[in-house]
CSV table of C-alpha atoms in Angstrom, one decimal:
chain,number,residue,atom,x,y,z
A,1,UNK,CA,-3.7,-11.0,-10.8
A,2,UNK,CA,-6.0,-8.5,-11.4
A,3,UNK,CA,-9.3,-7.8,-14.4
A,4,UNK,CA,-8.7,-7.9,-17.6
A,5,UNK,CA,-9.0,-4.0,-17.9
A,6,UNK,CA,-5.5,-4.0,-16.1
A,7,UNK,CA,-3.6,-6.1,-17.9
A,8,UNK,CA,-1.0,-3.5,-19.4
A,9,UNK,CA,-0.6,-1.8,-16.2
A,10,UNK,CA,0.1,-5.4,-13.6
A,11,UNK,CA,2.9,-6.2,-16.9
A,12,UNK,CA,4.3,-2.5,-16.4
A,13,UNK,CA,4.8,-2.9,-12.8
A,14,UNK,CA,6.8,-6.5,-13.8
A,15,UNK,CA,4.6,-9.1,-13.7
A,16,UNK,CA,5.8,-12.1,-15.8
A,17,UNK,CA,2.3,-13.5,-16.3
A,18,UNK,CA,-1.1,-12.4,-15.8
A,19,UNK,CA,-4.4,-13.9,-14.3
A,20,UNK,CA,-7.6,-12.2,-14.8
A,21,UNK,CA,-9.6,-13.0,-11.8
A,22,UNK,CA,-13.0,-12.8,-13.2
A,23,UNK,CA,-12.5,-15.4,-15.9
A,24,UNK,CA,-10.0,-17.9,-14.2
A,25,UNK,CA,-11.2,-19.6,-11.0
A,26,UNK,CA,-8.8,-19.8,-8.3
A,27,UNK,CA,-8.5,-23.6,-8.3
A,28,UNK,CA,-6.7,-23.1,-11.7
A,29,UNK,CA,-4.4,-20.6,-10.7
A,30,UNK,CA,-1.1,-21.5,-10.1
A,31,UNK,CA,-0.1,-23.4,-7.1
A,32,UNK,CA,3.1,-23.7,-4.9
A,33,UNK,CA,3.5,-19.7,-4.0
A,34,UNK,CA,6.0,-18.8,-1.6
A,35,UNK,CA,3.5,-16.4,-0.3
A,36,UNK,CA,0.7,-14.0,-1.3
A,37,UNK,CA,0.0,-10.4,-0.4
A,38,UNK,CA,-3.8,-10.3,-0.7
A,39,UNK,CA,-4.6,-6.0,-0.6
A,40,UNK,CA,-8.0,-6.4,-1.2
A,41,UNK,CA,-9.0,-9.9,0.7
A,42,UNK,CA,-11.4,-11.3,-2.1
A,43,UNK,CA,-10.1,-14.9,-2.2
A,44,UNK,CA,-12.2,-17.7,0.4
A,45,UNK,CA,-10.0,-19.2,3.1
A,46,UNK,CA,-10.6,-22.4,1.6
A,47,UNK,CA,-8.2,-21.6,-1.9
A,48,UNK,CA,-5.6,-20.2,0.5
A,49,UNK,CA,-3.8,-23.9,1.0
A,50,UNK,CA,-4.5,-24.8,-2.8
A,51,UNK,CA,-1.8,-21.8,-3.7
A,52,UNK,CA,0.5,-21.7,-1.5
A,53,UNK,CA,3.2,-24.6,-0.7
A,54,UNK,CA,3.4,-25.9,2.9
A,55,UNK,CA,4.8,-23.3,5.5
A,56,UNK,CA,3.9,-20.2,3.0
A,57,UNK,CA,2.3,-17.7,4.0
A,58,UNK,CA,-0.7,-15.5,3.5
A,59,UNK,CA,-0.8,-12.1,4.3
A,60,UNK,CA,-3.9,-9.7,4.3
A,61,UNK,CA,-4.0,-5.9,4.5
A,62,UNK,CA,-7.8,-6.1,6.2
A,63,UNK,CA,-7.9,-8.3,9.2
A,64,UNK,CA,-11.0,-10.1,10.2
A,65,UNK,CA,-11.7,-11.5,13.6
A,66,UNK,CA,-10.1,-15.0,12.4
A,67,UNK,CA,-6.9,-13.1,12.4
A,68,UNK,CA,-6.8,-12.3,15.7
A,69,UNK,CA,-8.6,-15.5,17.0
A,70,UNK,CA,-8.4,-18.7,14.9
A,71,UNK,CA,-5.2,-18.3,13.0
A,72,UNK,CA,-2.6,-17.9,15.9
A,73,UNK,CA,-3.9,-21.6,16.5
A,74,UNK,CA,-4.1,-22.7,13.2
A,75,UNK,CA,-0.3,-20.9,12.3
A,76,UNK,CA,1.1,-23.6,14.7
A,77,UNK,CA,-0.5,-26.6,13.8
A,78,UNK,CA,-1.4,-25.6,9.7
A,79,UNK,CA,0.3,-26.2,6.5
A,80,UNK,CA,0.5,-22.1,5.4
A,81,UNK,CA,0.7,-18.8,8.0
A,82,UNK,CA,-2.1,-16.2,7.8
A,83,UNK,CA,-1.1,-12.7,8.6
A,84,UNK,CA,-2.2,-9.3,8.6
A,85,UNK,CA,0.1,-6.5,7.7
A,86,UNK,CA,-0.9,-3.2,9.6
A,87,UNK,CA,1.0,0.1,8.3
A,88,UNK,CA,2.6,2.0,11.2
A,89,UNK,CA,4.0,5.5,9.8
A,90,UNK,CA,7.5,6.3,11.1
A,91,UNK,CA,10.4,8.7,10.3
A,92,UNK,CA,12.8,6.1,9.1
A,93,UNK,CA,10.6,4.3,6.8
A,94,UNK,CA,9.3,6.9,4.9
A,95,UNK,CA,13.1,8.1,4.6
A,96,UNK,CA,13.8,4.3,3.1
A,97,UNK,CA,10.4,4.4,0.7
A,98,UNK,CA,11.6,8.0,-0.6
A,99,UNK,CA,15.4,6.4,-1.4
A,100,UNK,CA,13.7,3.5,-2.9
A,101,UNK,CA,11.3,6.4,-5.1
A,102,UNK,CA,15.1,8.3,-5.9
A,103,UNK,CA,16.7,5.2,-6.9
A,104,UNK,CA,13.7,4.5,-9.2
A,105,UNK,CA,12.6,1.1,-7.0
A,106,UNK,CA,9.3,2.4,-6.1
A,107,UNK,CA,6.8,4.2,-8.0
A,108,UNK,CA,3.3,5.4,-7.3
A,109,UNK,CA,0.7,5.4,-9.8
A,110,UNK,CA,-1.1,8.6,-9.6
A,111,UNK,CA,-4.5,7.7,-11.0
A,112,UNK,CA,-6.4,11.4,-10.3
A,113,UNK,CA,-5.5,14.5,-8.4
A,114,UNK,CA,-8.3,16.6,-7.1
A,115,UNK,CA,-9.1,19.8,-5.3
A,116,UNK,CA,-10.1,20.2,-1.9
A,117,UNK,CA,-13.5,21.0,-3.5
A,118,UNK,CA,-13.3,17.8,-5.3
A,119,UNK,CA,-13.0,15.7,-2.8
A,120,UNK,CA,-16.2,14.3,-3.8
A,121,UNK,CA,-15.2,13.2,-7.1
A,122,UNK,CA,-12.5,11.2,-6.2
A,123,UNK,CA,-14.4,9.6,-3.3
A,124,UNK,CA,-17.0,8.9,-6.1
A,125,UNK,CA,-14.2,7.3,-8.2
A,126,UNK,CA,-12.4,5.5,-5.4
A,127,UNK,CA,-15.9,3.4,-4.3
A,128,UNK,CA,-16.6,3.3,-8.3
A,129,UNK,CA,-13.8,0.5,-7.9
A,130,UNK,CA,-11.9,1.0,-11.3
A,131,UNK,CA,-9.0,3.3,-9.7
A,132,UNK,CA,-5.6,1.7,-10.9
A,133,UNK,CA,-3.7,4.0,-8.7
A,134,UNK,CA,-4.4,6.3,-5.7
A,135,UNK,CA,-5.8,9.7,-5.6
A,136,UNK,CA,-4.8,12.7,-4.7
A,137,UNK,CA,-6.7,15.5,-2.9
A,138,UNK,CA,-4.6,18.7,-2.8
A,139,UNK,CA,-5.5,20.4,0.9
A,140,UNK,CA,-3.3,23.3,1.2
A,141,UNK,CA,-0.3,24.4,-0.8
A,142,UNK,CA,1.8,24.4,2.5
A,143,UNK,CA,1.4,23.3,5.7
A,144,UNK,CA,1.6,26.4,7.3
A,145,UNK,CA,-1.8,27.6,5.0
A,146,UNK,CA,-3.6,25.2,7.1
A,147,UNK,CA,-2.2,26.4,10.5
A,148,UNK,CA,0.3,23.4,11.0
A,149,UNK,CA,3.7,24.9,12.0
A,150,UNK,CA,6.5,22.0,11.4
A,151,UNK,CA,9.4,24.1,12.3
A,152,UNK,CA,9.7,22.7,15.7
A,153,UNK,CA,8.7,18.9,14.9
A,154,UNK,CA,10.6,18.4,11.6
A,155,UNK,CA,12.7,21.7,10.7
A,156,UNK,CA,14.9,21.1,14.3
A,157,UNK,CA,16.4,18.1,13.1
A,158,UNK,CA,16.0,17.4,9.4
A,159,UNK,CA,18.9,18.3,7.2
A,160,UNK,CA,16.5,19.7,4.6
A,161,UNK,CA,19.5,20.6,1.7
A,162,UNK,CA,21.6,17.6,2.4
A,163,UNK,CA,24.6,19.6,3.6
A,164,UNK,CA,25.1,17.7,7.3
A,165,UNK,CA,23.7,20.7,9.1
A,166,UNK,CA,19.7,20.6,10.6
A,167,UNK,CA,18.4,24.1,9.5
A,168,UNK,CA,17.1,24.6,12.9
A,169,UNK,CA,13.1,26.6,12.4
A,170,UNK,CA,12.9,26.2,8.8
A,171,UNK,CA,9.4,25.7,7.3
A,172,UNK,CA,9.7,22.1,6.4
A,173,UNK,CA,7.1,23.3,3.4
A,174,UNK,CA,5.5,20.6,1.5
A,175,UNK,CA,1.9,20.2,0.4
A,176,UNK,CA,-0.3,18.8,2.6
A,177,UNK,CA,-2.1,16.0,0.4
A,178,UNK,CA,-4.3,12.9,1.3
A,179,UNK,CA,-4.2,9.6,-0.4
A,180,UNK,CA,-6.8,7.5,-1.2
């Protein structure tokens, strides 16, 4: 699901059919979902029950206060489960996501790569709300140019060239980038 504008690039990523949310209301969507990942909560609580089947569930990537309050209740006693997803950053699953990017399972749609002096363009571009992607803004070439020293945290126990041995006080070197 997503505007028209993004048709080709919701098919590219797999989708065997497409909705465009502007023109189709959600009580003609189709029903009976095992669950729905909602990344930018747009869609009432009310069509919630219409798409999903009974014991689905919803999940959210912005949590409101019913999260928290109403819908522990409501999980019990309801036909679907509301969740939210919150992101936790860890070692082992950014190992997992970069296997899944080696193995060709993942991919990240770059939609613009800026400059530290750009930032605002792409902050421009991100609340302009047509970004199919996420953007890039390039901080420092390497961490070190920004006064981080990794050695200790990362270089001490990360086999950096895949031979079995941790290359104890290398730079762990990398660009230091933020995503929008």
């Amino acid at each position: 699901m997503a505007s028209a504008g993004r048709r080709d690039f919701v098919t590219s990523l797999g989708a065997e059919a497409f909705i465009d949310y502007r023109t189709t209301p959600a009580g003609e969507w189709p029903v009976g979902f095992d669950a729905v990942l909602d990344c930018v909560p747009s869609l009432r609580r009310s069509t919630h029950a219409h798409l999903l089947r009974r014991g689905a569930y919803y999940t959210s990537t912005l949590p409101t206060a019913a999260t928290y309050t109403i819908d522990p209740i409501l999980n019990r006693l309801g036909r679907l489960v509301r969740r939210a997803v919150m992101l936790q950053p860890s070692e082992p699953a950014m190992r997992e996501l970069v296997r899944y990017v080696e193995q060709g399972r993942l991919r990240c749609e770059i939609a613009g790569d800026y400059t530290l002096e750009e930032t605002g363009q792409a902050i421009e571009a991100s609340r302009a709300g047509h970004v199919a992607g996420k953007l890039l803004i390039r901080i420092a070439k390497r961490l070190s140019d920004v006064g981080l020293d990794v050695r200790d945290r990362v270089g001490q126990r990360t086999d950096h060239d895949g031979d079995g041995e941790h290359e104890a006080g290398q730079d762990a070197g990398g660009e230091l980038v933020v995503v929008l």
